PDB file of C-alpha atoms in Angstrom:
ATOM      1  CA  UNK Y   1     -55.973-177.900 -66.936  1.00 41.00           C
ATOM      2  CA  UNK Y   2     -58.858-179.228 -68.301  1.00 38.00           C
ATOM      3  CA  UNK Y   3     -59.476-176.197 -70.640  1.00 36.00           C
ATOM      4  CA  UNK Y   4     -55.532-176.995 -71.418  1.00 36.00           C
ATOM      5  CA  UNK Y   5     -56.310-180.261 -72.497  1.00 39.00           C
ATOM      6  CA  UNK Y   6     -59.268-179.470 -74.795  1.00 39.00           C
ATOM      7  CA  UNK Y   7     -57.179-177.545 -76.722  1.00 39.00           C
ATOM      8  CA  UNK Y   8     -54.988-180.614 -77.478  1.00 40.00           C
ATOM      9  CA  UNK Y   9     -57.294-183.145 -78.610  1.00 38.00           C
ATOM     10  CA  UNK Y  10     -56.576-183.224 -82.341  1.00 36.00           C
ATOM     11  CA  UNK Y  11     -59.803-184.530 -83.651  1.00 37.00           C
ATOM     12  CA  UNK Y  12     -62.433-181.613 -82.820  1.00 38.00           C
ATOM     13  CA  UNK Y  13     -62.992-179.172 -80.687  1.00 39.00           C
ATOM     14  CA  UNK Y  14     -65.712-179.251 -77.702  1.00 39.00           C
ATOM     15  CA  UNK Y  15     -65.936-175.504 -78.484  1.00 40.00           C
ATOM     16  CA  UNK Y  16     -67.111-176.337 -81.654  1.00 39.00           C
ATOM     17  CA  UNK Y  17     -70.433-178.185 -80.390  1.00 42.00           C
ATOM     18  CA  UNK Y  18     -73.296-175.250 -81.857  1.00 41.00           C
ATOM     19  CA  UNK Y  19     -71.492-176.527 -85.166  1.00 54.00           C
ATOM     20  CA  UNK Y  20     -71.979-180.351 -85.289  1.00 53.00           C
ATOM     21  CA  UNK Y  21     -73.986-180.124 -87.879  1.00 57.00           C
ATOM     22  CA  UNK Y  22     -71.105-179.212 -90.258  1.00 56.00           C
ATOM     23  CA  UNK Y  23     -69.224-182.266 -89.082  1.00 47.00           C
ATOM     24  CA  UNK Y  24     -69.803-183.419 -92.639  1.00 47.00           C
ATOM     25  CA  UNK Y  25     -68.615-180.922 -94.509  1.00 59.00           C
ATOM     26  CA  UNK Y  26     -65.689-179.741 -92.634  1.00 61.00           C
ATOM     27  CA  UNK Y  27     -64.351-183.458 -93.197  1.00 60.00           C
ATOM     28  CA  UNK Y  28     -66.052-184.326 -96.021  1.00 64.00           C
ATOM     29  CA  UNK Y  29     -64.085-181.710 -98.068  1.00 65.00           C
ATOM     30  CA  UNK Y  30     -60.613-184.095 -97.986  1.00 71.00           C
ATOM     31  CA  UNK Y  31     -61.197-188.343 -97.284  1.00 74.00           C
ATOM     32  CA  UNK Y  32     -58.242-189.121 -98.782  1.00 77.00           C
ATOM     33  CA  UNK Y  33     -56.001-186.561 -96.809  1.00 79.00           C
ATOM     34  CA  UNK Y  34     -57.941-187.532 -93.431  1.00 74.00           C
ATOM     35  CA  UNK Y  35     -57.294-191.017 -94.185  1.00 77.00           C
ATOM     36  CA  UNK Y  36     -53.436-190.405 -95.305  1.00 85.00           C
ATOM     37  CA  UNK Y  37     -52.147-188.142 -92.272  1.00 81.00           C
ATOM     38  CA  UNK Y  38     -54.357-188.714 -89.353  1.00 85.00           C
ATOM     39  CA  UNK Y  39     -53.127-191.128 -86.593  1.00 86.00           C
ATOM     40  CA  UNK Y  40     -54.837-194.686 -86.330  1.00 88.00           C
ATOM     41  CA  UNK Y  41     -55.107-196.432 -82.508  1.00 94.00           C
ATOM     42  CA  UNK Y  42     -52.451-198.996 -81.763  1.00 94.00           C
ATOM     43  CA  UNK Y  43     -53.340-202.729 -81.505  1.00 95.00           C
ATOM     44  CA  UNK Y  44     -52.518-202.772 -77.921  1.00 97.00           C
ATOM     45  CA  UNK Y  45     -55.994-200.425 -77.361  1.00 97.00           C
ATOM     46  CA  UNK Y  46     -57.969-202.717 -79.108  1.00 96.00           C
ATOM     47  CA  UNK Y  47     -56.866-205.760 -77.374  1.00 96.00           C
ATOM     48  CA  UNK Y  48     -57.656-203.723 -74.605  1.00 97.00           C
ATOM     49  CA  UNK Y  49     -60.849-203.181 -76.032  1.00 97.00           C
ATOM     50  CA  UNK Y  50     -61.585-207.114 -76.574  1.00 96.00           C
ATOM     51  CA  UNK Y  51     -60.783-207.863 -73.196  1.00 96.00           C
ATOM     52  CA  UNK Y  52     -62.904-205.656 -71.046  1.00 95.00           C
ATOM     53  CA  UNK Y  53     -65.741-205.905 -72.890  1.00 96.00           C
ATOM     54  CA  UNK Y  54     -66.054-209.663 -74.117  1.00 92.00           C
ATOM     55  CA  UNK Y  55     -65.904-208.994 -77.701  1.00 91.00           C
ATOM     56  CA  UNK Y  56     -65.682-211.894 -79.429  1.00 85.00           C
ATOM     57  CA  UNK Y  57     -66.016-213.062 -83.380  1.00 86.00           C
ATOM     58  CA  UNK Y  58     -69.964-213.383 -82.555  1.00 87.00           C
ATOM     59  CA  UNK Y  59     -70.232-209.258 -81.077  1.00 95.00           C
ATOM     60  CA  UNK Y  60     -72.085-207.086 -82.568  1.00 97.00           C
ATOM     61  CA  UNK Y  61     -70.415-203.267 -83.156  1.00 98.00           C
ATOM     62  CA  UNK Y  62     -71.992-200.219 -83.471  1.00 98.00           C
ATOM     63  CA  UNK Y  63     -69.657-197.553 -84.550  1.00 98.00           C
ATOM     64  CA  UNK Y  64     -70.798-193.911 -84.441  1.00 98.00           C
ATOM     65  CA  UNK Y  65     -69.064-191.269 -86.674  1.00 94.00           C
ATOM     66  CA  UNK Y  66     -66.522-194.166 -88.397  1.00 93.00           C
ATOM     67  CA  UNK Y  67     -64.909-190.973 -90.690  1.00 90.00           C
ATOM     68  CA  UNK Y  68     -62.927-193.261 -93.159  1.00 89.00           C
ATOM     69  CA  UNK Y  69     -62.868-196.648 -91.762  1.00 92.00           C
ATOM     70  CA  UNK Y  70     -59.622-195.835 -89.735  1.00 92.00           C
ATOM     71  CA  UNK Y  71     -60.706-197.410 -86.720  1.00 95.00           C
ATOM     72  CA  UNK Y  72     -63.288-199.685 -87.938  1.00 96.00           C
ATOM     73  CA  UNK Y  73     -60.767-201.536 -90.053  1.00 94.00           C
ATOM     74  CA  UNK Y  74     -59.267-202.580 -86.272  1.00 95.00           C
ATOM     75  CA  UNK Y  75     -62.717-203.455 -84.933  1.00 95.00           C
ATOM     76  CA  UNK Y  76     -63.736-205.933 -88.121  1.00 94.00           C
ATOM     77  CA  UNK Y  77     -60.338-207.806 -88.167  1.00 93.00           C
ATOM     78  CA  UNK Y  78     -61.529-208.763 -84.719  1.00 92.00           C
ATOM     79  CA  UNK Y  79     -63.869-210.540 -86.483  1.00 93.00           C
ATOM     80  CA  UNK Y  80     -67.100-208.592 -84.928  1.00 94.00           C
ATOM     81  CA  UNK Y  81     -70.302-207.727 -87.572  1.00 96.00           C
ATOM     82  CA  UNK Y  82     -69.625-203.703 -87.087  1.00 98.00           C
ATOM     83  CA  UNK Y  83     -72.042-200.884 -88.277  1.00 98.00           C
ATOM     84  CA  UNK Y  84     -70.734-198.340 -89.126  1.00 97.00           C
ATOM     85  CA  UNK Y  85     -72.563-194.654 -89.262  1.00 97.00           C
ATOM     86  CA  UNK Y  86     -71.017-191.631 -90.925  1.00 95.00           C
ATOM     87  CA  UNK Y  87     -72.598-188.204 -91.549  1.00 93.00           C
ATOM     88  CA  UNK Y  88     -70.281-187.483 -94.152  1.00 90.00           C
ATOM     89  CA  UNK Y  89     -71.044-188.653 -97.789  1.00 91.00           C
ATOM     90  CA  UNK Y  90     -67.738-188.609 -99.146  1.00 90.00           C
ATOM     91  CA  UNK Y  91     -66.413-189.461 -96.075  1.00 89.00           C
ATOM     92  CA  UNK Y  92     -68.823-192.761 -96.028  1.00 94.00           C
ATOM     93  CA  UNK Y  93     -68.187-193.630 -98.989  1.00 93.00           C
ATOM     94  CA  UNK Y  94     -64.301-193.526 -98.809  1.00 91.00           C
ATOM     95  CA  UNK Y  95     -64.898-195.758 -96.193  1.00 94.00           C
ATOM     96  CA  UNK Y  96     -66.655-198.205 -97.936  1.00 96.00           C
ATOM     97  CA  UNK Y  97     -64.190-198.743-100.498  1.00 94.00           C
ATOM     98  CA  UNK Y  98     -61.527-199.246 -98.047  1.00 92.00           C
ATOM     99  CA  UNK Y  99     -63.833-202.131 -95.967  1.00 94.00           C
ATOM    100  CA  UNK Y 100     -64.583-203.337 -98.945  1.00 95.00           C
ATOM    101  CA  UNK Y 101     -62.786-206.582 -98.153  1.00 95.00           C
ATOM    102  CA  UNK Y 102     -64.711-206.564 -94.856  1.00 95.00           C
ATOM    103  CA  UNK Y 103     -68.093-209.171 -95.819  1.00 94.00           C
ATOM    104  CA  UNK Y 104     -68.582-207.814 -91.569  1.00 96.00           C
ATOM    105  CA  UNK Y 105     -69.080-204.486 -91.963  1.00 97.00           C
ATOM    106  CA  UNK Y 106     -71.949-202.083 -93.357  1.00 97.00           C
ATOM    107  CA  UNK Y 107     -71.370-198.198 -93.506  1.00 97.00           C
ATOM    108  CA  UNK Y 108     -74.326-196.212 -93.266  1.00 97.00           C
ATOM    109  CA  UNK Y 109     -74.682-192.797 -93.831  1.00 97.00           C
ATOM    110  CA  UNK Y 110     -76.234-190.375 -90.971  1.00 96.00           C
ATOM    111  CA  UNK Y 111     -75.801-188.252 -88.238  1.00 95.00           C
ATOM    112  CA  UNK Y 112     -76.337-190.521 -84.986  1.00 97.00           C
ATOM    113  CA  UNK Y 113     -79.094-188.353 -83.344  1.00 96.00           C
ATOM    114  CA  UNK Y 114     -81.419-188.860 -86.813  1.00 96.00           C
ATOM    115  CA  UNK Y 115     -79.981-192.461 -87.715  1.00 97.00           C
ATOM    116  CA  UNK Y 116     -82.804-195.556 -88.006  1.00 96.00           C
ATOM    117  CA  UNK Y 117     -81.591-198.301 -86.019  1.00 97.00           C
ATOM    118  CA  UNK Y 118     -84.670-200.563 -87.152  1.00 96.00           C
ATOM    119  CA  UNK Y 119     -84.436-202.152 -84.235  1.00 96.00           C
ATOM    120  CA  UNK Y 120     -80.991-203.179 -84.134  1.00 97.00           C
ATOM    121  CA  UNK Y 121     -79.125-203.574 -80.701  1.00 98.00           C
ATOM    122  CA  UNK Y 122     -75.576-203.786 -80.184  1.00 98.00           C
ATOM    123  CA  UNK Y 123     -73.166-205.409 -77.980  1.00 98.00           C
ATOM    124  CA  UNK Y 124     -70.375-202.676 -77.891  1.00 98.00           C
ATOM    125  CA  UNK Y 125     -70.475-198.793 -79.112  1.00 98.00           C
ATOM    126  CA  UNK Y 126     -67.574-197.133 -80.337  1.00 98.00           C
ATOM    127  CA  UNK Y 127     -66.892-193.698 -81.016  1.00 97.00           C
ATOM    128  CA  UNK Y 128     -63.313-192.748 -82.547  1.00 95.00           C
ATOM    129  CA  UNK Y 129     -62.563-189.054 -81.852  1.00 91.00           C
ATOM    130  CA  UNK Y 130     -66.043-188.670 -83.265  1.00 92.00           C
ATOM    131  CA  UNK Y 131     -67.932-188.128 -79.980  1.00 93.00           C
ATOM    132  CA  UNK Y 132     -67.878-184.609 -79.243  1.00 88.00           C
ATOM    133  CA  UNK Y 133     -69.882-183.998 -82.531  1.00 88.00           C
ATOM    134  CA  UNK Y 134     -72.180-185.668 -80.975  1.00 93.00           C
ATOM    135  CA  UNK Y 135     -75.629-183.571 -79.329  1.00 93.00           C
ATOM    136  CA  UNK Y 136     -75.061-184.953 -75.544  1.00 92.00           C
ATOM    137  CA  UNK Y 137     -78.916-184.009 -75.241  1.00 92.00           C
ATOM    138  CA  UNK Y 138     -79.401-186.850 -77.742  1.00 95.00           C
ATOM    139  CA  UNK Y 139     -76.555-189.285 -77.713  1.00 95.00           C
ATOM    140  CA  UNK Y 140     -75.908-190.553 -74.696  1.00 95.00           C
ATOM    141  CA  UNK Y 141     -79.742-191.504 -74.148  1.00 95.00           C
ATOM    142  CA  UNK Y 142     -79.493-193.254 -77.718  1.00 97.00           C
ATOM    143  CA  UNK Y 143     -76.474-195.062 -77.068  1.00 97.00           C
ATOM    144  CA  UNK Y 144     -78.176-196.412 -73.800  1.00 97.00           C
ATOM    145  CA  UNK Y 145     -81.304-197.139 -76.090  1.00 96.00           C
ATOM    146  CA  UNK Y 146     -79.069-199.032 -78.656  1.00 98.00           C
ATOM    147  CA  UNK Y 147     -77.081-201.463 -76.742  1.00 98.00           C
ATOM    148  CA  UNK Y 148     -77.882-204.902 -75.273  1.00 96.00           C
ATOM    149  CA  UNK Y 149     -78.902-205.325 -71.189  1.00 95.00           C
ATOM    150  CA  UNK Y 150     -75.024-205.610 -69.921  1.00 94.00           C
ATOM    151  CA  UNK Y 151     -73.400-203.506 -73.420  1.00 97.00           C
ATOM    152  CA  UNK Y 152     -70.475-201.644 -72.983  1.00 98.00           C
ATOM    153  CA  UNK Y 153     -70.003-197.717 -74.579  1.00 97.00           C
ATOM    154  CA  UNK Y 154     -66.286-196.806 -75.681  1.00 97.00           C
ATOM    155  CA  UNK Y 155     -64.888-193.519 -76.623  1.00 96.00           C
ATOM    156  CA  UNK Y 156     -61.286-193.711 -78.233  1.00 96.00           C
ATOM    157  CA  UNK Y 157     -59.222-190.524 -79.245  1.00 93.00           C
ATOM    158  CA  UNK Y 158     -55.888-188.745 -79.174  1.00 93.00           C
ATOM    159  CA  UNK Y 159     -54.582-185.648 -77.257  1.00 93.00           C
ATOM    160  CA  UNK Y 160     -51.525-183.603 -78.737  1.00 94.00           C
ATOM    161  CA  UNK Y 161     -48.460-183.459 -75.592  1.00 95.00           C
ATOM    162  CA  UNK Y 162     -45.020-182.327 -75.297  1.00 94.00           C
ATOM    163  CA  UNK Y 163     -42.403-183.808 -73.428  1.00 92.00           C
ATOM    164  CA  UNK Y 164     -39.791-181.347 -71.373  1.00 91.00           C
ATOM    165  CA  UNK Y 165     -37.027-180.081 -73.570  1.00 89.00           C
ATOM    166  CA  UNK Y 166     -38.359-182.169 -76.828  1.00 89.00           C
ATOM    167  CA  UNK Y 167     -38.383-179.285 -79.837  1.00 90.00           C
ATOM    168  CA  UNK Y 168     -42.441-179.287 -80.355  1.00 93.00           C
ATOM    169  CA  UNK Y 169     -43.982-177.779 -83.680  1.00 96.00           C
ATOM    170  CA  UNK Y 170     -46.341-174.810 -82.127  1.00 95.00           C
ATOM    171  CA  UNK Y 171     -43.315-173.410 -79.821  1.00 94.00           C
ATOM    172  CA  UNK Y 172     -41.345-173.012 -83.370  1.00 96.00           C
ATOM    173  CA  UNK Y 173     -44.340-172.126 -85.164  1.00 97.00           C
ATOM    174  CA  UNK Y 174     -46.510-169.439 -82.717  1.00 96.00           C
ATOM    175  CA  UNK Y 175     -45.237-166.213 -84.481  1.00 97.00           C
ATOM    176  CA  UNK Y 176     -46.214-167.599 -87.551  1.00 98.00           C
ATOM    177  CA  UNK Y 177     -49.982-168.424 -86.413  1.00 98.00           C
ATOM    178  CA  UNK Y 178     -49.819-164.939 -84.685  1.00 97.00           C
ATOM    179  CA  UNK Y 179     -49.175-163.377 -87.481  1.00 97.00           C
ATOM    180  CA  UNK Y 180     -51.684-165.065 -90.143  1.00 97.00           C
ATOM    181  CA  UNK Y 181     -54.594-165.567 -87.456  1.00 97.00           C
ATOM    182  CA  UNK Y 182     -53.870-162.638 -84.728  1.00 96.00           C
ATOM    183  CA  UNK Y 183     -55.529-163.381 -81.575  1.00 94.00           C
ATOM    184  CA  UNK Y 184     -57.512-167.005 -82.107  1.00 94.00           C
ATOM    185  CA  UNK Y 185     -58.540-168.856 -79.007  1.00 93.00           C
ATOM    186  CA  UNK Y 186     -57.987-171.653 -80.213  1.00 90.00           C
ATOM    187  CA  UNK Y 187     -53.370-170.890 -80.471  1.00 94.00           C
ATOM    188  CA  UNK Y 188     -51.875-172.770 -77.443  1.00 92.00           C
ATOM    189  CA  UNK Y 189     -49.300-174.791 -76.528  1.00 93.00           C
ATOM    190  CA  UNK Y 190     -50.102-178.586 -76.267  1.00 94.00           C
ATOM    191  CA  UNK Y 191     -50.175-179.870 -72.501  1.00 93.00           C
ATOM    192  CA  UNK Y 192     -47.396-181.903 -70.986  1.00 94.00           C
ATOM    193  CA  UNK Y 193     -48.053-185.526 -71.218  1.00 92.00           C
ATOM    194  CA  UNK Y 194     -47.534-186.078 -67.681  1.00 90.00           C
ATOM    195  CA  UNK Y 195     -50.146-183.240 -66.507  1.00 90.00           C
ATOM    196  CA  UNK Y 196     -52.621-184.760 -68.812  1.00 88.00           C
ATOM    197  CA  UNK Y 197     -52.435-188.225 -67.100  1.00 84.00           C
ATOM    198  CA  UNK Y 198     -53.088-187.066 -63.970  1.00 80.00           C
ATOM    199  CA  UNK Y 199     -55.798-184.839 -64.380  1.00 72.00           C
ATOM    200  CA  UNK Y 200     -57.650-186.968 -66.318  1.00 70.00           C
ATOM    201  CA  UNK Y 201     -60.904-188.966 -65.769  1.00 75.00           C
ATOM    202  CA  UNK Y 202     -64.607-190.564 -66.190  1.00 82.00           C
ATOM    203  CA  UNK Y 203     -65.368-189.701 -69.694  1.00 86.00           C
ATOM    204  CA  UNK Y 204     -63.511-186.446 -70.338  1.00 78.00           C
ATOM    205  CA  UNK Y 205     -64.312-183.683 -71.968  1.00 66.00           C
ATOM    206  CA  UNK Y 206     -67.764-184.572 -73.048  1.00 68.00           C
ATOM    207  CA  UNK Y 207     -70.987-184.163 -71.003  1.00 73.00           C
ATOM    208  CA  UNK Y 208     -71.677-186.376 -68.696  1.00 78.00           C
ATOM    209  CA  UNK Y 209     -74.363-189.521 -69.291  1.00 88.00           C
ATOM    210  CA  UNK Y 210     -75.410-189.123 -66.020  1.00 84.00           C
ATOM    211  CA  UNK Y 211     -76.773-193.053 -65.112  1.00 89.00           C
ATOM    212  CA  UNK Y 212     -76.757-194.351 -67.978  1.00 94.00           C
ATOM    213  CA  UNK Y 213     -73.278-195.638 -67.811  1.00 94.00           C
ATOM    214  CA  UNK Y 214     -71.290-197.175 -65.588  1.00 89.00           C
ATOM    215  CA  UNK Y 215     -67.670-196.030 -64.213  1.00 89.00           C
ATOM    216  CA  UNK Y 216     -65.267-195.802 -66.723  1.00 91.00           C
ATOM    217  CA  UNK Y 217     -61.935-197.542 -67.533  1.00 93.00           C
ATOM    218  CA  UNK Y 218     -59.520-195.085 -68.672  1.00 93.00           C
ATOM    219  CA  UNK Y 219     -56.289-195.882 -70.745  1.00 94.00           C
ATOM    220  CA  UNK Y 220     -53.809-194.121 -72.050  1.00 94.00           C
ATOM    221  CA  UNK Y 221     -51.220-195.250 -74.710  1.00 96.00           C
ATOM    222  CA  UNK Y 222     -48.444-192.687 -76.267  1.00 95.00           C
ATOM    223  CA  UNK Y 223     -47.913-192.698 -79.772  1.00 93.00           C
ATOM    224  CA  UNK Y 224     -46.001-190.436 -82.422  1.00 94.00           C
ATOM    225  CA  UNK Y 225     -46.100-189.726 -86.129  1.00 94.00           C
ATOM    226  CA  UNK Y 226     -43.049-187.780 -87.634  1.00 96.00           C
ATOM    227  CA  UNK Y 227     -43.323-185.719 -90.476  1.00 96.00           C
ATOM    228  CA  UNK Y 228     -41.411-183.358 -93.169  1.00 97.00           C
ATOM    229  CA  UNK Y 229     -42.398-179.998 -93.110  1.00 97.00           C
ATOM    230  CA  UNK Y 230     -44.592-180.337 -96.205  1.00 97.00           C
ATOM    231  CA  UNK Y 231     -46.398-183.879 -94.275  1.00 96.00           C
ATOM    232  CA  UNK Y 232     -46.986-182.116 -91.221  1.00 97.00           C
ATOM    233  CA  UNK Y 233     -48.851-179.034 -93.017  1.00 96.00           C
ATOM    234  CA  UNK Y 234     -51.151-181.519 -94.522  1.00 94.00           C
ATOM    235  CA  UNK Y 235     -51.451-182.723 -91.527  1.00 93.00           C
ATOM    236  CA  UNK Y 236     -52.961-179.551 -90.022  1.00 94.00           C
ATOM    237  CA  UNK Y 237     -54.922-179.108 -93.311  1.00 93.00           C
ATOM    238  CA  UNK Y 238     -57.141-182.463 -91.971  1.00 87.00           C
ATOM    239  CA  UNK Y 239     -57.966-180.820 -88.455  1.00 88.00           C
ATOM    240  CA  UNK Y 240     -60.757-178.811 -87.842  1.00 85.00           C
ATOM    241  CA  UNK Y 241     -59.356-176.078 -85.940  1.00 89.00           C
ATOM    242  CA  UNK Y 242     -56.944-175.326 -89.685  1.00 93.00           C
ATOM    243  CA  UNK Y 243     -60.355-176.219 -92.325  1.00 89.00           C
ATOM    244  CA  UNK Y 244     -62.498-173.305 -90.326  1.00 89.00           C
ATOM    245  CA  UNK Y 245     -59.794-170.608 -91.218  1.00 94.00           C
ATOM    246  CA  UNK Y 246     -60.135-168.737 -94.682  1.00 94.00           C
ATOM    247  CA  UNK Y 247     -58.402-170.425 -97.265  1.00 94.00           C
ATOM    248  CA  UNK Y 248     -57.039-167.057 -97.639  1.00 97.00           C
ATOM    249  CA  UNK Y 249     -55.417-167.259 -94.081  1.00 97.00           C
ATOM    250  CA  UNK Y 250     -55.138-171.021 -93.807  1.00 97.00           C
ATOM    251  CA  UNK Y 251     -52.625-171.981 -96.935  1.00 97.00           C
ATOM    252  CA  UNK Y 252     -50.146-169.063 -96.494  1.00 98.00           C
ATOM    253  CA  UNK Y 253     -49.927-169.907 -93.032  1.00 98.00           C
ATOM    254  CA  UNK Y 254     -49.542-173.503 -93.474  1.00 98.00           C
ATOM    255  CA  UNK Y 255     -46.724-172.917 -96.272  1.00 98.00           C
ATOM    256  CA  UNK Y 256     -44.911-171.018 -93.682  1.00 98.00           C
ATOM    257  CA  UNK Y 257     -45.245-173.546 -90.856  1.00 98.00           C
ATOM    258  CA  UNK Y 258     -43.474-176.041 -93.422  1.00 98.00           C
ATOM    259  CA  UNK Y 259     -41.131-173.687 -94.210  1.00 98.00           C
ATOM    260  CA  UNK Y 260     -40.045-173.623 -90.816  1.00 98.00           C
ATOM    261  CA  UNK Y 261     -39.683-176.921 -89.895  1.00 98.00           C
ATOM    262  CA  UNK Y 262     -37.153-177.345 -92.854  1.00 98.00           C
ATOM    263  CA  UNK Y 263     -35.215-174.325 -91.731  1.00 97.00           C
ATOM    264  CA  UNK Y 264     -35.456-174.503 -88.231  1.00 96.00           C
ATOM    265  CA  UNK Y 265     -36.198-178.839 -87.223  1.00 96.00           C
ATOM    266  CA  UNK Y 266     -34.137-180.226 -89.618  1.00 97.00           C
ATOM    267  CA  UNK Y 267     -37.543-180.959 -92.246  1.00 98.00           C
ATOM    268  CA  UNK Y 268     -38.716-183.673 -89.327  1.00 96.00           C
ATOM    269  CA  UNK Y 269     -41.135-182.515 -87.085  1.00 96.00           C
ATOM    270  CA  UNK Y 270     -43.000-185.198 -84.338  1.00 95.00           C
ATOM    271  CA  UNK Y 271     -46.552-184.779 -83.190  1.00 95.00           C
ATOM    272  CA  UNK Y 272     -46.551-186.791 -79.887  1.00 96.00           C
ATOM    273  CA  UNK Y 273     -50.229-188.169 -78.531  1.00 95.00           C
ATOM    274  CA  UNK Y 274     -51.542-189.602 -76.086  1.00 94.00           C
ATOM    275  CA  UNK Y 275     -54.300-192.338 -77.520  1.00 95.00           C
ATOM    276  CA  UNK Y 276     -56.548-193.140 -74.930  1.00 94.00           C
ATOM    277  CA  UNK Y 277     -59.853-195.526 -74.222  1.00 96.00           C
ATOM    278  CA  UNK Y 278     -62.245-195.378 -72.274  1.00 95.00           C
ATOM    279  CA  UNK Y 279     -65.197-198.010 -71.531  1.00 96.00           C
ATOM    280  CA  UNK Y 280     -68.012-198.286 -68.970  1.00 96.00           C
ATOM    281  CA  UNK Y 281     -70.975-200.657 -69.133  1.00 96.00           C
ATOM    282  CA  UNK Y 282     -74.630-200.173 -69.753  1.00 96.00           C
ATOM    283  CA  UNK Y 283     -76.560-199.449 -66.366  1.00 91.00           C
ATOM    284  CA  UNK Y 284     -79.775-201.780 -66.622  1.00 75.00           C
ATOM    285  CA  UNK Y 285     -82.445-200.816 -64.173  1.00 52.00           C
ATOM    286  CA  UNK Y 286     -80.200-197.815 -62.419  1.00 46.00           C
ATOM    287  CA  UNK Y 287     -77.535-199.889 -61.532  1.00 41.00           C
ATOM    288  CA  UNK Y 288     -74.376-200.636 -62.852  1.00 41.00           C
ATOM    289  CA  UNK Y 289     -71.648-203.274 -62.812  1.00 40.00           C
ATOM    290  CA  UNK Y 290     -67.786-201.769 -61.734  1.00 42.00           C
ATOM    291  CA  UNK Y 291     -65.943-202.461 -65.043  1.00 40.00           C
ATOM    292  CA  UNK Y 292     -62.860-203.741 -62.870  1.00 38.00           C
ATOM    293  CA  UNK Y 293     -64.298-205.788 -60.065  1.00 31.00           C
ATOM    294  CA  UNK Y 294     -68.063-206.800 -61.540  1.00 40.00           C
ATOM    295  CA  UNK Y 295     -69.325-206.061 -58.392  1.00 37.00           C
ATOM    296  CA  UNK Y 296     -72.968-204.333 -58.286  1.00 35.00           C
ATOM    297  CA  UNK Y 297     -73.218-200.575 -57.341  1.00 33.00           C
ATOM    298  CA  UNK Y 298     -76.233-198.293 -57.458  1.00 33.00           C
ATOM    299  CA  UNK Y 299     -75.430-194.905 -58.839  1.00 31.00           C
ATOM    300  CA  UNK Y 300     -74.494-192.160 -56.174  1.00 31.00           C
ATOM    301  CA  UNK Y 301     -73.496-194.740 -53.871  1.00 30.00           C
TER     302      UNK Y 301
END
């Protein structure tokens, strides 16, 4: 199940992870079309957000990998002082124009594992379907490092689901990526939403921190975004899974996946996710505080 589910998430690819360091050019090659067809986080995550963790107007936000400002235009209407870091230069710099209004935020541009916090520690950390680019060897141990006594670390994303008996774009659309990309791994069908929130937990699909967090919150919030044909090819054309094909094998297969979905769906097509968040606190001294209860635990206990 769990390899079922990795195959879902629509914002990278743990299989991916000897590649980070071409996080910033796979994305960096189209801002404006990740910003235009990728799916935000609904306000009912970041209220969520707010309320476990304490963030208030006087919080200070550390966002790692902040892509174009999606989710960090959420985080400074709360009315936190967020950093933002971004490996991607086009992708930062997107960003900043869009937070331009924002006198509370500052994007800087680096990869996490090499960025110079000067010092700096943080109240909250937030990673937005940005984690898994992340070296585990490196960034959990940072995060730790960057956070206040008591901080809390949050990872927010989306995973692709069906629904029984809902028409679902990859069961119309498998011949076609058969046929352009024979054989890829990476060709499945999404997982049913129900399967995925029940074998869910902790922090997912990335590597473990070990101690240096506490147990995690974990929740889950469906969303859709509905498409033509034409929308839901440029969709694919933001994901990394599409931008590592050829351009050779990528466009003619995307053409024909919007050709079908006007034939076949009617030119509306849904991609159905399930946004999710999950928090745990800063362990100070080896020991942790339960996110639900604030009782004290000691790890392995």
């Amino acid at each position: 199940m769990r390899e079922l589910i990795a195959c879902a998430f629509v914002t990278g690819d743990p299989k991916m992870r000897p590649h980070r360091e071409d996080l910033g050019r796979v994305f960096n090659e189209v801002p404006e079309l990740y910003d235009r067809v990728r799916p935000g986080y609904p306000d009912e995550l970041f209220a969520d957000l707010r309320a476990v963790t304490g963030m208030d107007e006087g919080a200070s936000v550390l966002e790692v990998g902040c892509g174009t400002g999606q989710a960090t235009r959420s985080l400074a209407a709360l009315g936190c002082s967020v950093t933002a870091v971004e490996p991607g230069g086009d992708m930062a710099a997107f960003a900043r124009r869009r937070l331009a209004s924002f006198r509370n935020v500052e994007v800087e541009t680096s990869r996490f594992e090499e960025w110079d916090d000067r010092g700096r520690r943080f109240d909250v950390l937030v990673a937005a379907s940005s984690w898994h680019w992340v070296d585990p060897s490196i960034g959990w141990q940072r995060a730790h490092d960057v956070l206040h006594p008591g901080g809390w670390m949050a990872l927010l994303g989306h995973v692709v689901v069906r629904r029984p008996g809902e028409p679902e774009v990859y069961a119309e659309t498998a011949d076609l990526h058969e046929r352009f990309s024979p054989g890829n791994p990476d060709w499945g069908h999404p997982p049913l939403e129900e399967d995925v929130r029940s074998a869910d937990e902790g922090w997912g699909l990335v590597d473990d921190p070990g101690g240096l967090f506490g147990p995690t919150m974990v929740r889950w919030y469906p969303t859709v975004q509905w498409f033509t044909g034409d929308g839901f090819a440029d969709h694919l054309r933001s994901l990394s899974l599409y931008r590592r094909l050829d351009r050779e094998v990528r466009e003619p297969l995307l053409d024909a996946v919007a050709e079908r979905i006007r034939t076949r769906m009617g030119d509306r097509a849904s991609r159905r996710y399930l946004s999710l968040l999950r928090v745990g606190q800063r362990a100070r001294f080896g020991w942790y505080t339960d996110s639900e209860f604030g009782a004290p635990h000691q790890p392995g206990q």
